[in-house]
Every structure is written in structure tokens, then in C-alpha cells.
Coordinates of C-alpha atoms and ligand atoms in Angstrom, one line a residue:
M1 CA -2.6 16.5 19.4
I2 CA -3.7 13.9 17.0
P3 CA -1.4 10.9 17.6
A4 CA -0.1 8.4 15.1
I5 CA -2.1 5.3 14.4
R6 CA -1.5 2.3 16.7
G7 CA 1.1 -0.1 15.2
T8 CA 2.7 2.6 13.1
H9 CA 5.8 4.6 14.1
D10 CA 7.8 7.6 13.1
I11 CA 11.5 7.3 12.3
L12 CA 13.2 10.4 13.7
P13 CA 16.6 12.0 13.4
G14 CA 19.0 9.9 15.6
E15 CA 17.3 6.7 14.5
V16 CA 16.9 7.4 10.8
E17 CA 20.7 7.2 10.3
R18 CA 20.5 3.5 11.3
W19 CA 17.8 3.0 8.7
Q20 CA 19.9 4.7 6.1
R21 CA 22.8 2.5 7.0
V22 CA 20.7 -0.7 6.7
E23 CA 19.4 0.5 3.3
A24 CA 22.9 1.4 2.0
V25 CA 24.5 -1.9 3.1
A26 CA 21.5 -3.8 1.6
R27 CA 21.7 -2.0 -1.7
D28 CA 25.4 -2.6 -1.9
I29 CA 25.1 -6.3 -1.2
F30 CA 22.1 -6.8 -3.5
E31 CA 23.9 -5.2 -6.3
R32 CA 27.0 -7.3 -5.7
Y33 CA 24.8 -10.4 -6.1
G34 CA 23.3 -9.0 -9.3
Y35 CA 19.9 -7.8 -8.2
A36 CA 18.2 -4.7 -9.7
E37 CA 15.8 -2.4 -7.7
V38 CA 12.1 -2.4 -8.5
R39 CA 9.5 0.0 -6.9
T40 CA 5.9 -0.9 -7.0
P41 CA 2.6 0.7 -5.7
V42 CA 1.7 0.0 -2.1
I43 CA -1.9 -0.6 -3.2
E44 CA -2.7 -3.7 -5.3
R45 CA -5.8 -5.7 -6.1
E46 CA -6.9 -7.8 -3.1
E47 CA -7.1 -10.8 -5.4
L48 CA -3.3 -10.7 -5.9
F49 CA -2.7 -11.7 -2.3
A50 CA -5.8 -13.9 -1.9
K51 CA -4.4 -16.0 -4.7
G52 CA -0.7 -15.4 -4.1
T53 CA -0.2 -15.4 -0.3
G54 CA -3.1 -17.8 0.0
E55 CA -6.7 -17.9 1.2
T56 CA -6.0 -20.0 4.2
T57 CA -3.1 -17.9 5.6
D58 CA -3.6 -15.6 8.6
I59 CA -2.4 -12.7 6.5
V60 CA -5.3 -13.0 4.0
Q61 CA -7.9 -14.2 6.6
K62 CA -7.2 -11.7 9.3
E63 CA -4.6 -9.1 8.6
M64 CA -5.1 -7.3 5.3
Y65 CA -5.9 -3.6 5.1
A66 CA -8.5 -4.2 2.3
F67 CA -11.3 -1.9 1.2
T68 CA -13.6 -1.1 -1.7
D69 CA -12.4 2.1 -3.4
K70 CA -14.6 4.8 -4.8
G71 CA -14.8 3.0 -8.1
G72 CA -16.0 -0.2 -6.5
E73 CA -12.8 -2.2 -6.8
R74 CA -11.4 -4.4 -4.0
I75 CA -8.0 -2.9 -3.1
T76 CA -5.5 -3.7 -0.4
L77 CA -2.4 -2.2 1.1
R78 CA 0.2 -4.8 0.3
P79 CA 0.9 -7.1 3.3
E80 CA 4.1 -8.5 1.6
A81 CA 6.0 -8.0 -1.6
T82 CA 6.4 -11.4 -3.2
P83 CA 3.0 -11.4 -5.1
S84 CA 3.7 -7.8 -6.3
L85 CA 7.1 -8.8 -7.6
V86 CA 5.7 -11.9 -9.3
R87 CA 3.2 -9.6 -10.9
V88 CA 6.0 -7.3 -12.1
F89 CA 7.9 -10.3 -13.5
V90 CA 4.9 -11.4 -15.5
E91 CA 3.4 -8.0 -16.4
H92 CA 6.7 -6.5 -17.7
S93 CA 8.1 -9.8 -19.2
L94 CA 11.3 -9.4 -17.1
E95 CA 12.4 -12.7 -18.5
Q96 CA 13.0 -11.0 -21.8
A97 CA 14.3 -7.8 -20.3
M98 CA 16.9 -9.2 -17.9
A99 CA 19.5 -11.9 -18.5
V100 CA 18.8 -13.3 -15.0
P101 CA 15.6 -11.8 -13.4
K102 CA 16.9 -10.9 -10.0
I103 CA 15.0 -8.0 -8.4
Y104 CA 14.8 -6.3 -5.0
L105 CA 12.3 -4.0 -3.4
M106 CA 12.4 -1.8 -0.2
G107 CA 9.3 -0.4 1.3
P108 CA 6.4 -0.4 3.7
M109 CA 4.1 -3.4 4.2
F110 CA 0.8 -3.4 6.1
R111 CA -0.6 -6.1 8.3
Y112 CA -3.3 -5.7 10.9
E113 CA -1.5 -7.7 13.6
R114 CA -1.3 -7.2 17.4
P115 CA 1.4 -4.6 17.9
Q116 CA 4.4 -5.4 20.2
K117 CA 8.1 -4.9 20.2
G118 CA 9.4 -5.7 16.7
R119 CA 5.9 -6.1 15.3
Y120 CA 4.0 -3.3 13.7
R121 CA 1.0 -2.7 11.4
Q122 CA 3.0 -0.6 9.0
F123 CA 6.5 -2.2 8.9
H124 CA 9.2 -2.2 6.2
Q125 CA 10.9 -4.9 4.3
L126 CA 13.9 -5.5 2.1
D127 CA 12.7 -8.2 -0.3
V128 CA 14.7 -10.0 -3.0
E129 CA 13.4 -12.5 -5.6
V130 CA 15.0 -14.5 -8.4
F131 CA 13.0 -16.2 -11.1
G132 CA 13.5 -19.1 -13.4
I133 CA 16.3 -21.1 -11.7
S134 CA 15.6 -24.5 -10.3
D135 CA 19.2 -25.5 -9.5
P136 CA 19.8 -25.8 -5.7
A137 CA 22.9 -23.7 -6.1
I138 CA 20.6 -20.6 -6.4
D139 CA 18.9 -21.6 -3.1
A140 CA 22.3 -21.6 -1.4
E141 CA 23.3 -18.3 -3.1
V142 CA 20.1 -16.7 -1.8
L143 CA 20.9 -18.0 1.7
D144 CA 24.5 -16.7 1.4
L145 CA 23.1 -13.3 0.4
A146 CA 20.8 -13.3 3.5
W147 CA 23.7 -14.3 5.7
A148 CA 25.9 -11.6 4.2
L149 CA 23.2 -9.0 4.9
V150 CA 22.9 -9.9 8.6
T151 CA 26.7 -10.4 9.2
E152 CA 27.7 -7.2 7.3
L153 CA 25.4 -5.2 9.5
G154 CA 27.3 -6.7 12.5
I155 CA 24.2 -8.5 13.9
A156 CA 25.4 -11.0 16.5
N157 CA 23.8 -14.3 17.8
V158 CA 22.0 -15.2 14.7
E159 CA 20.9 -18.6 13.5
L160 CA 19.9 -19.8 10.1
V161 CA 17.1 -22.4 10.2
I162 CA 16.0 -24.3 7.1
N163 CA 13.5 -26.9 6.1
S164 CA 11.9 -28.4 3.0
V165 CA 8.1 -28.4 2.7
G166 CA 8.2 -30.6 -0.5
C167 CA 6.3 -29.9 -3.7
A168 CA 2.9 -30.4 -5.2
A169 CA 3.7 -34.1 -5.8
C170 CA 4.7 -35.0 -2.2
R171 CA 2.8 -32.4 -0.2
P172 CA -0.6 -34.2 -0.2
A173 CA 0.9 -37.3 1.4
F174 CA 2.4 -35.2 4.1
A175 CA -0.9 -33.3 4.7
E176 CA -2.6 -36.6 5.0
A177 CA 0.0 -37.9 7.5
L178 CA -0.6 -34.7 9.5
V179 CA -4.3 -35.3 9.7
K180 CA -3.8 -39.0 10.6
A181 CA -1.3 -38.2 13.3
L182 CA -3.6 -35.6 14.8
G183 CA -6.4 -38.1 15.0
A184 CA -8.7 -37.4 17.9
D185 CA -6.3 -34.7 19.3
V186 CA -7.7 -32.3 16.7
T187 CA -10.6 -31.6 19.0
S188 CA -8.3 -30.4 21.7
L189 CA -6.7 -27.7 19.5
C190 CA -7.8 -24.1 19.1
T191 CA -10.7 -23.3 16.7
D192 CA -8.2 -21.9 14.2
C193 CA -6.3 -25.2 14.1
Q194 CA -9.5 -27.2 13.8
R195 CA -10.3 -25.2 10.7
R196 CA -6.7 -25.5 9.4
A197 CA -6.9 -29.3 9.8
T198 CA -9.7 -29.4 7.3
V199 CA -8.6 -26.7 4.8
N200 CA -4.8 -26.8 5.0
P201 CA -3.2 -28.9 7.7
L202 CA 0.3 -27.5 7.1
R203 CA -1.0 -24.2 8.5
I204 CA -1.3 -25.8 12.0
F205 CA 2.4 -25.2 12.3
D206 CA 1.6 -21.4 12.3
C207 CA -0.3 -21.8 15.6
K208 CA 1.0 -19.7 18.5
V209 CA -1.5 -20.9 21.1
P210 CA 0.7 -22.3 24.0
Q211 CA -1.8 -25.2 24.9
D212 CA -1.6 -26.5 21.3
Q213 CA 2.1 -26.8 21.2
P214 CA 2.6 -30.2 22.8
V215 CA 0.3 -31.8 20.1
I216 CA 2.0 -29.8 17.3
D217 CA 5.5 -30.9 18.5
R218 CA 4.5 -34.5 18.1
L219 CA 3.4 -34.1 14.4
P220 CA 5.3 -35.7 11.6
H221 CA 8.1 -33.8 9.8
S222 CA 7.7 -32.7 6.2
I223 CA 11.3 -33.8 5.5
D224 CA 10.4 -37.4 6.0
Y225 CA 7.7 -37.2 3.3
L226 CA 9.8 -35.6 0.5
C227 CA 9.7 -37.2 -3.0
A228 CA 13.0 -38.3 -4.5
S229 CA 13.6 -35.1 -6.4
C230 CA 12.7 -32.8 -3.4
R231 CA 15.0 -34.9 -1.2
E232 CA 17.8 -34.6 -3.7
H233 CA 17.2 -30.8 -3.9
F234 CA 17.3 -30.4 -0.2
D235 CA 20.5 -32.5 0.2
A236 CA 22.1 -30.4 -2.5
V237 CA 21.2 -27.1 -0.8
V238 CA 22.6 -28.3 2.5
G239 CA 25.7 -29.5 0.7
H240 CA 26.2 -26.1 -0.8
L241 CA 25.8 -24.4 2.6
G242 CA 28.7 -26.5 3.7
V243 CA 30.8 -25.2 0.8
Y244 CA 29.8 -21.6 1.8
G245 CA 30.7 -22.4 5.4
I246 CA 27.3 -21.1 6.7
P247 CA 26.1 -22.8 9.9
Y248 CA 22.5 -23.9 9.9
R249 CA 19.9 -25.9 11.8
I250 CA 17.1 -27.9 10.3
S251 CA 13.8 -27.0 11.8
H252 CA 10.8 -29.3 11.1
R253 CA 8.4 -26.6 12.2
L254 CA 9.5 -24.1 9.7
V255 CA 6.6 -24.4 7.1
R256 CA 6.2 -20.6 7.1
G257 CA 2.9 -18.8 7.2
L258 CA 2.4 -18.2 3.5
D259 CA 0.9 -20.8 1.1
Y260 CA 3.2 -20.5 -1.9
Y261 CA 6.3 -22.2 -0.5
T262 CA 7.7 -25.4 -2.1
R263 CA 10.9 -27.2 -1.2
T264 CA 13.3 -24.8 0.6
T265 CA 12.1 -22.6 3.4
F266 CA 14.3 -20.7 5.8
E267 CA 14.6 -18.0 8.4
I268 CA 17.3 -16.1 10.2
L269 CA 16.5 -15.8 13.9
G270 CA 18.1 -14.1 16.8
G271 CA 20.0 -10.9 17.1
N272 CA 18.8 -10.5 20.8
I273 CA 15.7 -8.6 19.7
G274 CA 13.1 -10.3 21.9
A275 CA 10.1 -12.5 21.1
Q276 CA 9.7 -11.3 17.5
N277 CA 13.1 -12.7 16.6
A278 CA 12.6 -13.6 12.9
I279 CA 15.0 -11.1 11.2
L280 CA 14.2 -12.5 7.8
G281 CA 12.4 -15.3 6.1
G282 CA 11.8 -16.8 2.7
G283 CA 11.9 -19.8 0.5
R284 CA 11.2 -21.3 -2.9
Y285 CA 7.9 -20.9 -4.6
D286 CA 7.9 -23.0 -7.8
G287 CA 4.2 -22.8 -8.6
L288 CA 3.4 -19.2 -7.8
V289 CA 4.3 -17.5 -11.1
K290 CA 2.0 -19.9 -13.0
Q291 CA -0.7 -19.6 -10.4
L292 CA -0.7 -15.8 -10.8
G293 CA -1.2 -16.1 -14.6
G294 CA 2.4 -16.2 -15.7
P295 CA 4.5 -18.8 -17.5
D296 CA 5.5 -21.9 -15.6
R297 CA 8.6 -20.5 -13.9
V298 CA 10.1 -21.2 -10.5
G299 CA 11.2 -18.6 -8.0
I300 CA 12.9 -18.1 -4.7
G301 CA 13.5 -15.1 -2.4
F302 CA 13.3 -13.7 1.1
A303 CA 12.3 -10.6 3.0
A304 CA 13.9 -9.0 6.0
G305 CA 12.1 -6.7 8.4
I306 CA 14.0 -3.4 8.4
E307 CA 12.7 -2.6 11.9
R308 CA 14.2 -5.8 13.2
L309 CA 17.5 -5.3 11.4
V310 CA 17.7 -1.8 12.9
L311 CA 16.9 -3.2 16.4
A312 CA 19.4 -6.0 16.1
M313 CA 22.3 -3.9 14.8
P314 CA 25.0 -2.9 17.3
D315 CA 24.6 0.5 18.9
D316 CA 27.7 2.0 17.3
A317 CA 26.6 1.0 13.7
G318 CA 25.4 3.8 11.5
V319 CA 26.6 6.7 13.5
G320 CA 27.0 9.7 11.2
T321 CA 30.4 9.9 9.6
R322 CA 30.2 13.6 8.7
S323 CA 32.2 16.2 10.7
P324 CA 30.1 19.3 11.1
V325 CA 31.6 22.7 11.0
F326 CA 30.1 26.0 12.3
V327 CA 30.5 29.5 11.1
A328 CA 30.2 32.3 13.7
A329 CA 30.0 35.9 12.8
M330 CA 30.3 39.1 14.9
G331 CA 28.4 42.0 13.5
E332 CA 26.2 42.6 10.5
A333 CA 29.1 43.1 8.0
A334 CA 30.8 39.9 9.1
R335 CA 27.5 38.1 8.6
G336 CA 27.5 38.6 4.9
T337 CA 31.0 37.1 4.6
A338 CA 29.9 34.2 6.9
I339 CA 26.9 33.4 4.7
G340 CA 29.2 33.3 1.6
L341 CA 31.6 31.0 3.5
L342 CA 28.7 28.8 4.6
R343 CA 27.6 28.4 1.0
D344 CA 31.2 27.6 -0.2
L345 CA 31.7 25.0 2.6
R346 CA 28.4 23.2 1.6
R347 CA 29.2 23.4 -2.1
A348 CA 32.5 21.7 -1.2
G349 CA 30.6 18.8 0.3
L350 CA 30.9 19.7 4.0
E351 CA 28.2 19.9 6.6
A352 CA 28.1 23.5 7.7
H353 CA 25.9 25.4 10.2
M354 CA 25.4 28.9 11.5
E355 CA 23.2 30.8 14.0
Y356 CA 20.3 32.5 12.3
E357 CA 19.1 34.8 15.0
G358 CA 22.3 36.9 15.1
R359 CA 23.0 36.2 18.8
S360 CA 26.1 37.0 20.8
I361 CA 29.3 35.2 20.0
K362 CA 29.0 33.3 23.3
S363 CA 25.6 31.9 22.3
Q364 CA 26.9 31.1 18.8
M365 CA 29.8 29.1 20.3
K366 CA 27.3 27.3 22.5
R367 CA 25.3 26.3 19.5
A368 CA 28.5 25.1 17.8
D369 CA 29.1 22.8 20.8
R370 CA 25.5 21.5 20.6
I371 CA 25.9 20.4 17.0
K372 CA 29.2 18.8 17.9
A373 CA 31.1 21.0 15.5
V374 CA 34.7 19.8 14.9
L375 CA 35.9 23.3 13.7
T376 CA 34.3 26.7 14.1
L377 CA 35.1 29.4 11.6
I378 CA 34.9 32.9 13.2
I379 CA 34.7 36.2 11.4
G380 CA 34.9 39.3 13.5
D381 CA 35.8 42.9 12.7
D382 CA 39.6 42.1 12.7
E383 CA 39.2 39.1 10.4
L384 CA 36.9 41.0 8.1
A385 CA 39.4 43.9 7.8
A386 CA 42.3 41.5 7.1
G387 CA 40.3 39.3 4.7
E388 CA 40.9 36.4 7.0
V389 CA 39.0 33.8 9.0
A390 CA 39.8 32.4 12.4
I391 CA 39.5 28.7 12.7
K392 CA 39.0 27.2 16.1
D393 CA 39.6 23.5 16.8
M394 CA 36.7 22.7 19.1
K395 CA 38.5 19.9 20.9
T396 CA 41.8 21.5 21.6
S397 CA 40.5 25.2 21.5
E398 CA 43.6 26.0 19.3
Q399 CA 42.9 28.8 16.9
V400 CA 44.6 29.8 13.6
R401 CA 44.0 32.5 11.1
V402 CA 43.9 31.8 7.4
P403 CA 43.0 33.9 4.3
R404 CA 39.3 33.9 3.5
D405 CA 40.0 32.5 0.0
G406 CA 41.9 29.5 1.3
A407 CA 39.5 28.8 4.3
V408 CA 37.5 26.1 2.6
A409 CA 40.6 24.2 1.4
H410 CA 42.1 24.5 4.8
V411 CA 39.0 23.1 6.5
K412 CA 38.8 20.3 4.0
S413 CA 42.4 19.3 4.6
R414 CA 42.0 19.5 8.4
L415 CA 38.9 17.2 8.3
A416 CA 40.5 14.7 5.9
K417 CA 43.2 14.0 8.6
Ligands
LIG501 P1 7.4 -13.0 6.2 O1 8.0 -14.1 7.0 O2 5.9 -12.8 6.4 O3 7.7 -13.3 4.7 O4 8.1 -11.6 6.5 C1 9.5 -11.5 6.3 C2 10.0 -10.6 7.5 O5 9.3 -9.4 7.6 C3 9.9 -11.2 8.8 O6 10.9 -12.2 9.1 C4 10.0 -10.0 9.7 O7 11.4 -9.7 9.9 C5 9.3 -9.0 8.9 N1 7.9 -8.8 9.4 C6 6.8 -9.5 9.1 N2 5.7 -9.0 9.7 C7 6.2 -8.0 10.4 C8 5.5 -7.1 11.3 N3 4.2 -7.1 11.5 N4 6.2 -6.1 11.9 C9 7.6 -6.0 11.7 N5 8.2 -6.9 10.9 C10 7.5 -7.8 10.3 C11 7.3 -12.6 3.6 O8 6.8 -11.5 3.7 C12 7.7 -13.2 2.3 N6 7.1 -12.3 1.2 C13 9.2 -13.4 2.2 C14 9.6 -14.0 0.9 C15 10.1 -13.4 -0.2 N7 9.4 -15.3 0.5 C16 9.9 -15.4 -0.7 N8 10.3 -14.3 -1.2

């Protein structure tokens, strides 16, 4: 046996129905908020993420599945979708093509992380992005969309945390304040943090090393260093959340592990899914489009981990809503009629099964039980001669006979009740 690669996982029948439910609910919500679907390649130029996600991030430094292809190009499996969607926005001039460029993507992402519950090397995201709108009302709308996704999936015990990381104008003063506050303590931090302190002090907040946490907890808060317009923006976002009636908590540590964020950052945490409890995360990225070679346009969005949504969803969510029926035949002649009936049931939109190996009626009925058939249609010699079908209710064991021609309509009306 050649097993699957560490950090990847198969999604099997029994679980896949929950994935389908997440995808269906997400599509419905995204479309209600005016987003259109986009599909992009899983391979991109490495440069897109080095520049987009950021050279100093853990993703780019440690986690990318990057390689040189046979033509000598540096390629990577995408670790996230935002730079790809910015590329799409620029490369296909979506600004001209769409009244409001709001797009979403669903698909696999790849990060070479240490696998654990809720954390994989190939995982899947639902990602939404909206371009060109600076008004804080759109930040709040995106937050409302994220909240709708989580609540419509029935996920309980969730918390929205938000922060503002400022902009290119006020960030340098905050970075400087961080370095100053660290002072001599910097030498007591892990080697990653020592490097972060010189190249990008904000990244220190990404540190997970337990011994570093007391020092990090004492660091200044970005929110106290916002310039007047960032402050105004943040206050307006929070004000809108009040109008939407969405509860939130301000978290000073929420700088997020990607370099492009400006102003609003947020996550939804919880859902009783263990240590990896960020169900989704996102924020505003006002300089990214320009940085990736596009026009000077702002953007905001978020991505949710599908594995984490599926894990956090209640057990009864996404159970199949179909009612299977079974067709049993006794004898070779009846079998021909059974196959015709099976086809007619499926054409009529019903889930229908039969036994292929031509076993005894007893074993066919056993099979009907195993697939949890609601009704079983039985055709034996008697029924065949009369041009009829016996229909057995699998719960009550009651049986009726109906004409062959009316059998599909009869089953449909019984299932509709
Ligand atoms: P992110 O926080 O890196 O943000 O990932 C978003 C979500 O993807 C996480 O909250 C988590 O649910 C899921 N996720 C991330 N890594 C893994 C993993 N290794 N295994 C399982 N799930 C994972 C982004 O990716 C940004 N592109 C979000 C964004 C969109 N910001 C603006 N627009």
C-alpha cells in the first residue's frame, strides 16, 4: 500500500456530504452579497507570493511548496488565494468588466506546516475579495458576510476579533515603538523573533514560542499608534458592527501572519475545534494591488478553512436529504422490468438502487436495508404477469400493488409527503 502524503487527507463518502453542504451554503451567501466565482490555477509564479504575501512571513520563508519546473521557472503551489485574486483583478481588468469587483474562490492551498488536528499541508479555503472600495461600510459588510457564513452553518461558540494595523503612514512609528519597547529583551526571544525585530518587528506577534509570550504580551498596541484617518476608519467599522448587531472583541495581537494588511484585520475563532481554532481570517490590503503591478486600488477580503468549518459544524448538519428507493426483482424476466423501472426512477430525479449479482430476494431485501431504502419496489412473477409492482414501506412493512406505468408517480408522491 502506498499511503497518502503526510498532512494531506482524503475526503470520503460520509464526510464529503458535509463538504458539499459548506460549499453550497457558502455559494448561496456569497452570491447574495454580490460575489462572482473565479477559478485560478493552483500553480503560480513563486514571485507572486514572495512579493504579495511577503518575504518576511513564515509562509514565504518556510512553508511554500516551491520548485524549479522543467523549463527553469520558479513555480509554487499556492499557499493562499489573495495574491492570485489580485493578479486576476489586474490581469483581466475586472474593474472594467464588473460594476463592483467582488470575487470568490474555493479550492486547495498548500503550506508545509507541522500537521495536527485542523492543520494540514494541503487544505482548502473559501476566499472572498472586494476591490476598489475604501469606505469602512465595506469592511463591516465583509465582516457581516463572514459572520453569516459561520452562523448559517450552525457553528456555535464563535467569537469575532478585530484590530487595526494602521497604514503606510502610521506603521513605521508603531514598528519603531515595538523595537524600543523590546529593548534589551530582544535577546531573550527566539532566533526567529530576533530576526523579525530587525526585518519586520510586527511579525513578532506571529511567534508561538511559549517562553516568548510574556515579553510579547507587554508590547505596545497598534491601535494606539494609528494616524487620524486610520483611527476614524477603525471607529467607523466598529460603529457599523454595532448597527449590524455583530458582537466583537478588539485583540491587540491580531496583526495576522501576512505582510499586506493595512487598517482592519479580523478573525473568527472558536467552534470548539481545538488548538487550531481560527475558522477564518482576513483584512484590508490597501497597497497590495499596486505593489503587484496594478492600479492604485484598495482591497479587503477573508479566507475560511473548509476543514475547520466542516469540523466546527454540528453533527446533524449536511446529512443527505435524499430518500433512496430500492428495486428488487425475482427471476430473469422480472429483472428486465426492474432495470427499466430503475432508469425511470432516476430520470424522475430519485435515488434508486438495485442488486446486480441477481441474488435471492432475501439478500436483496437485506441490501435495501443497508442502503436505508425508504421504499422497495418488488417485481416477481405475479407482478410481472399483472403488469404491476409491489411497493413495500421499509419502516412499516406495509405493501401495496400499483400498475407498472403509475409506479414512478406513486413513489414520487409517497416521498413528497
Ligand atoms: P490565513 O489566516 O493564512 O489567511 O488563512 C485563512 C484560514 O485558512 C485560516 O483561518 C484557517 O481556517 C485556514 N488555514 C490556514 N492554514 C491552514 C492549514 N495549514 N490547515 C488548515 N486550514 C488552514 C489567508 O490565507 C488570507 N489569504 C486571507 C485573506 C483573504 N485576507 C484577505 N483576503
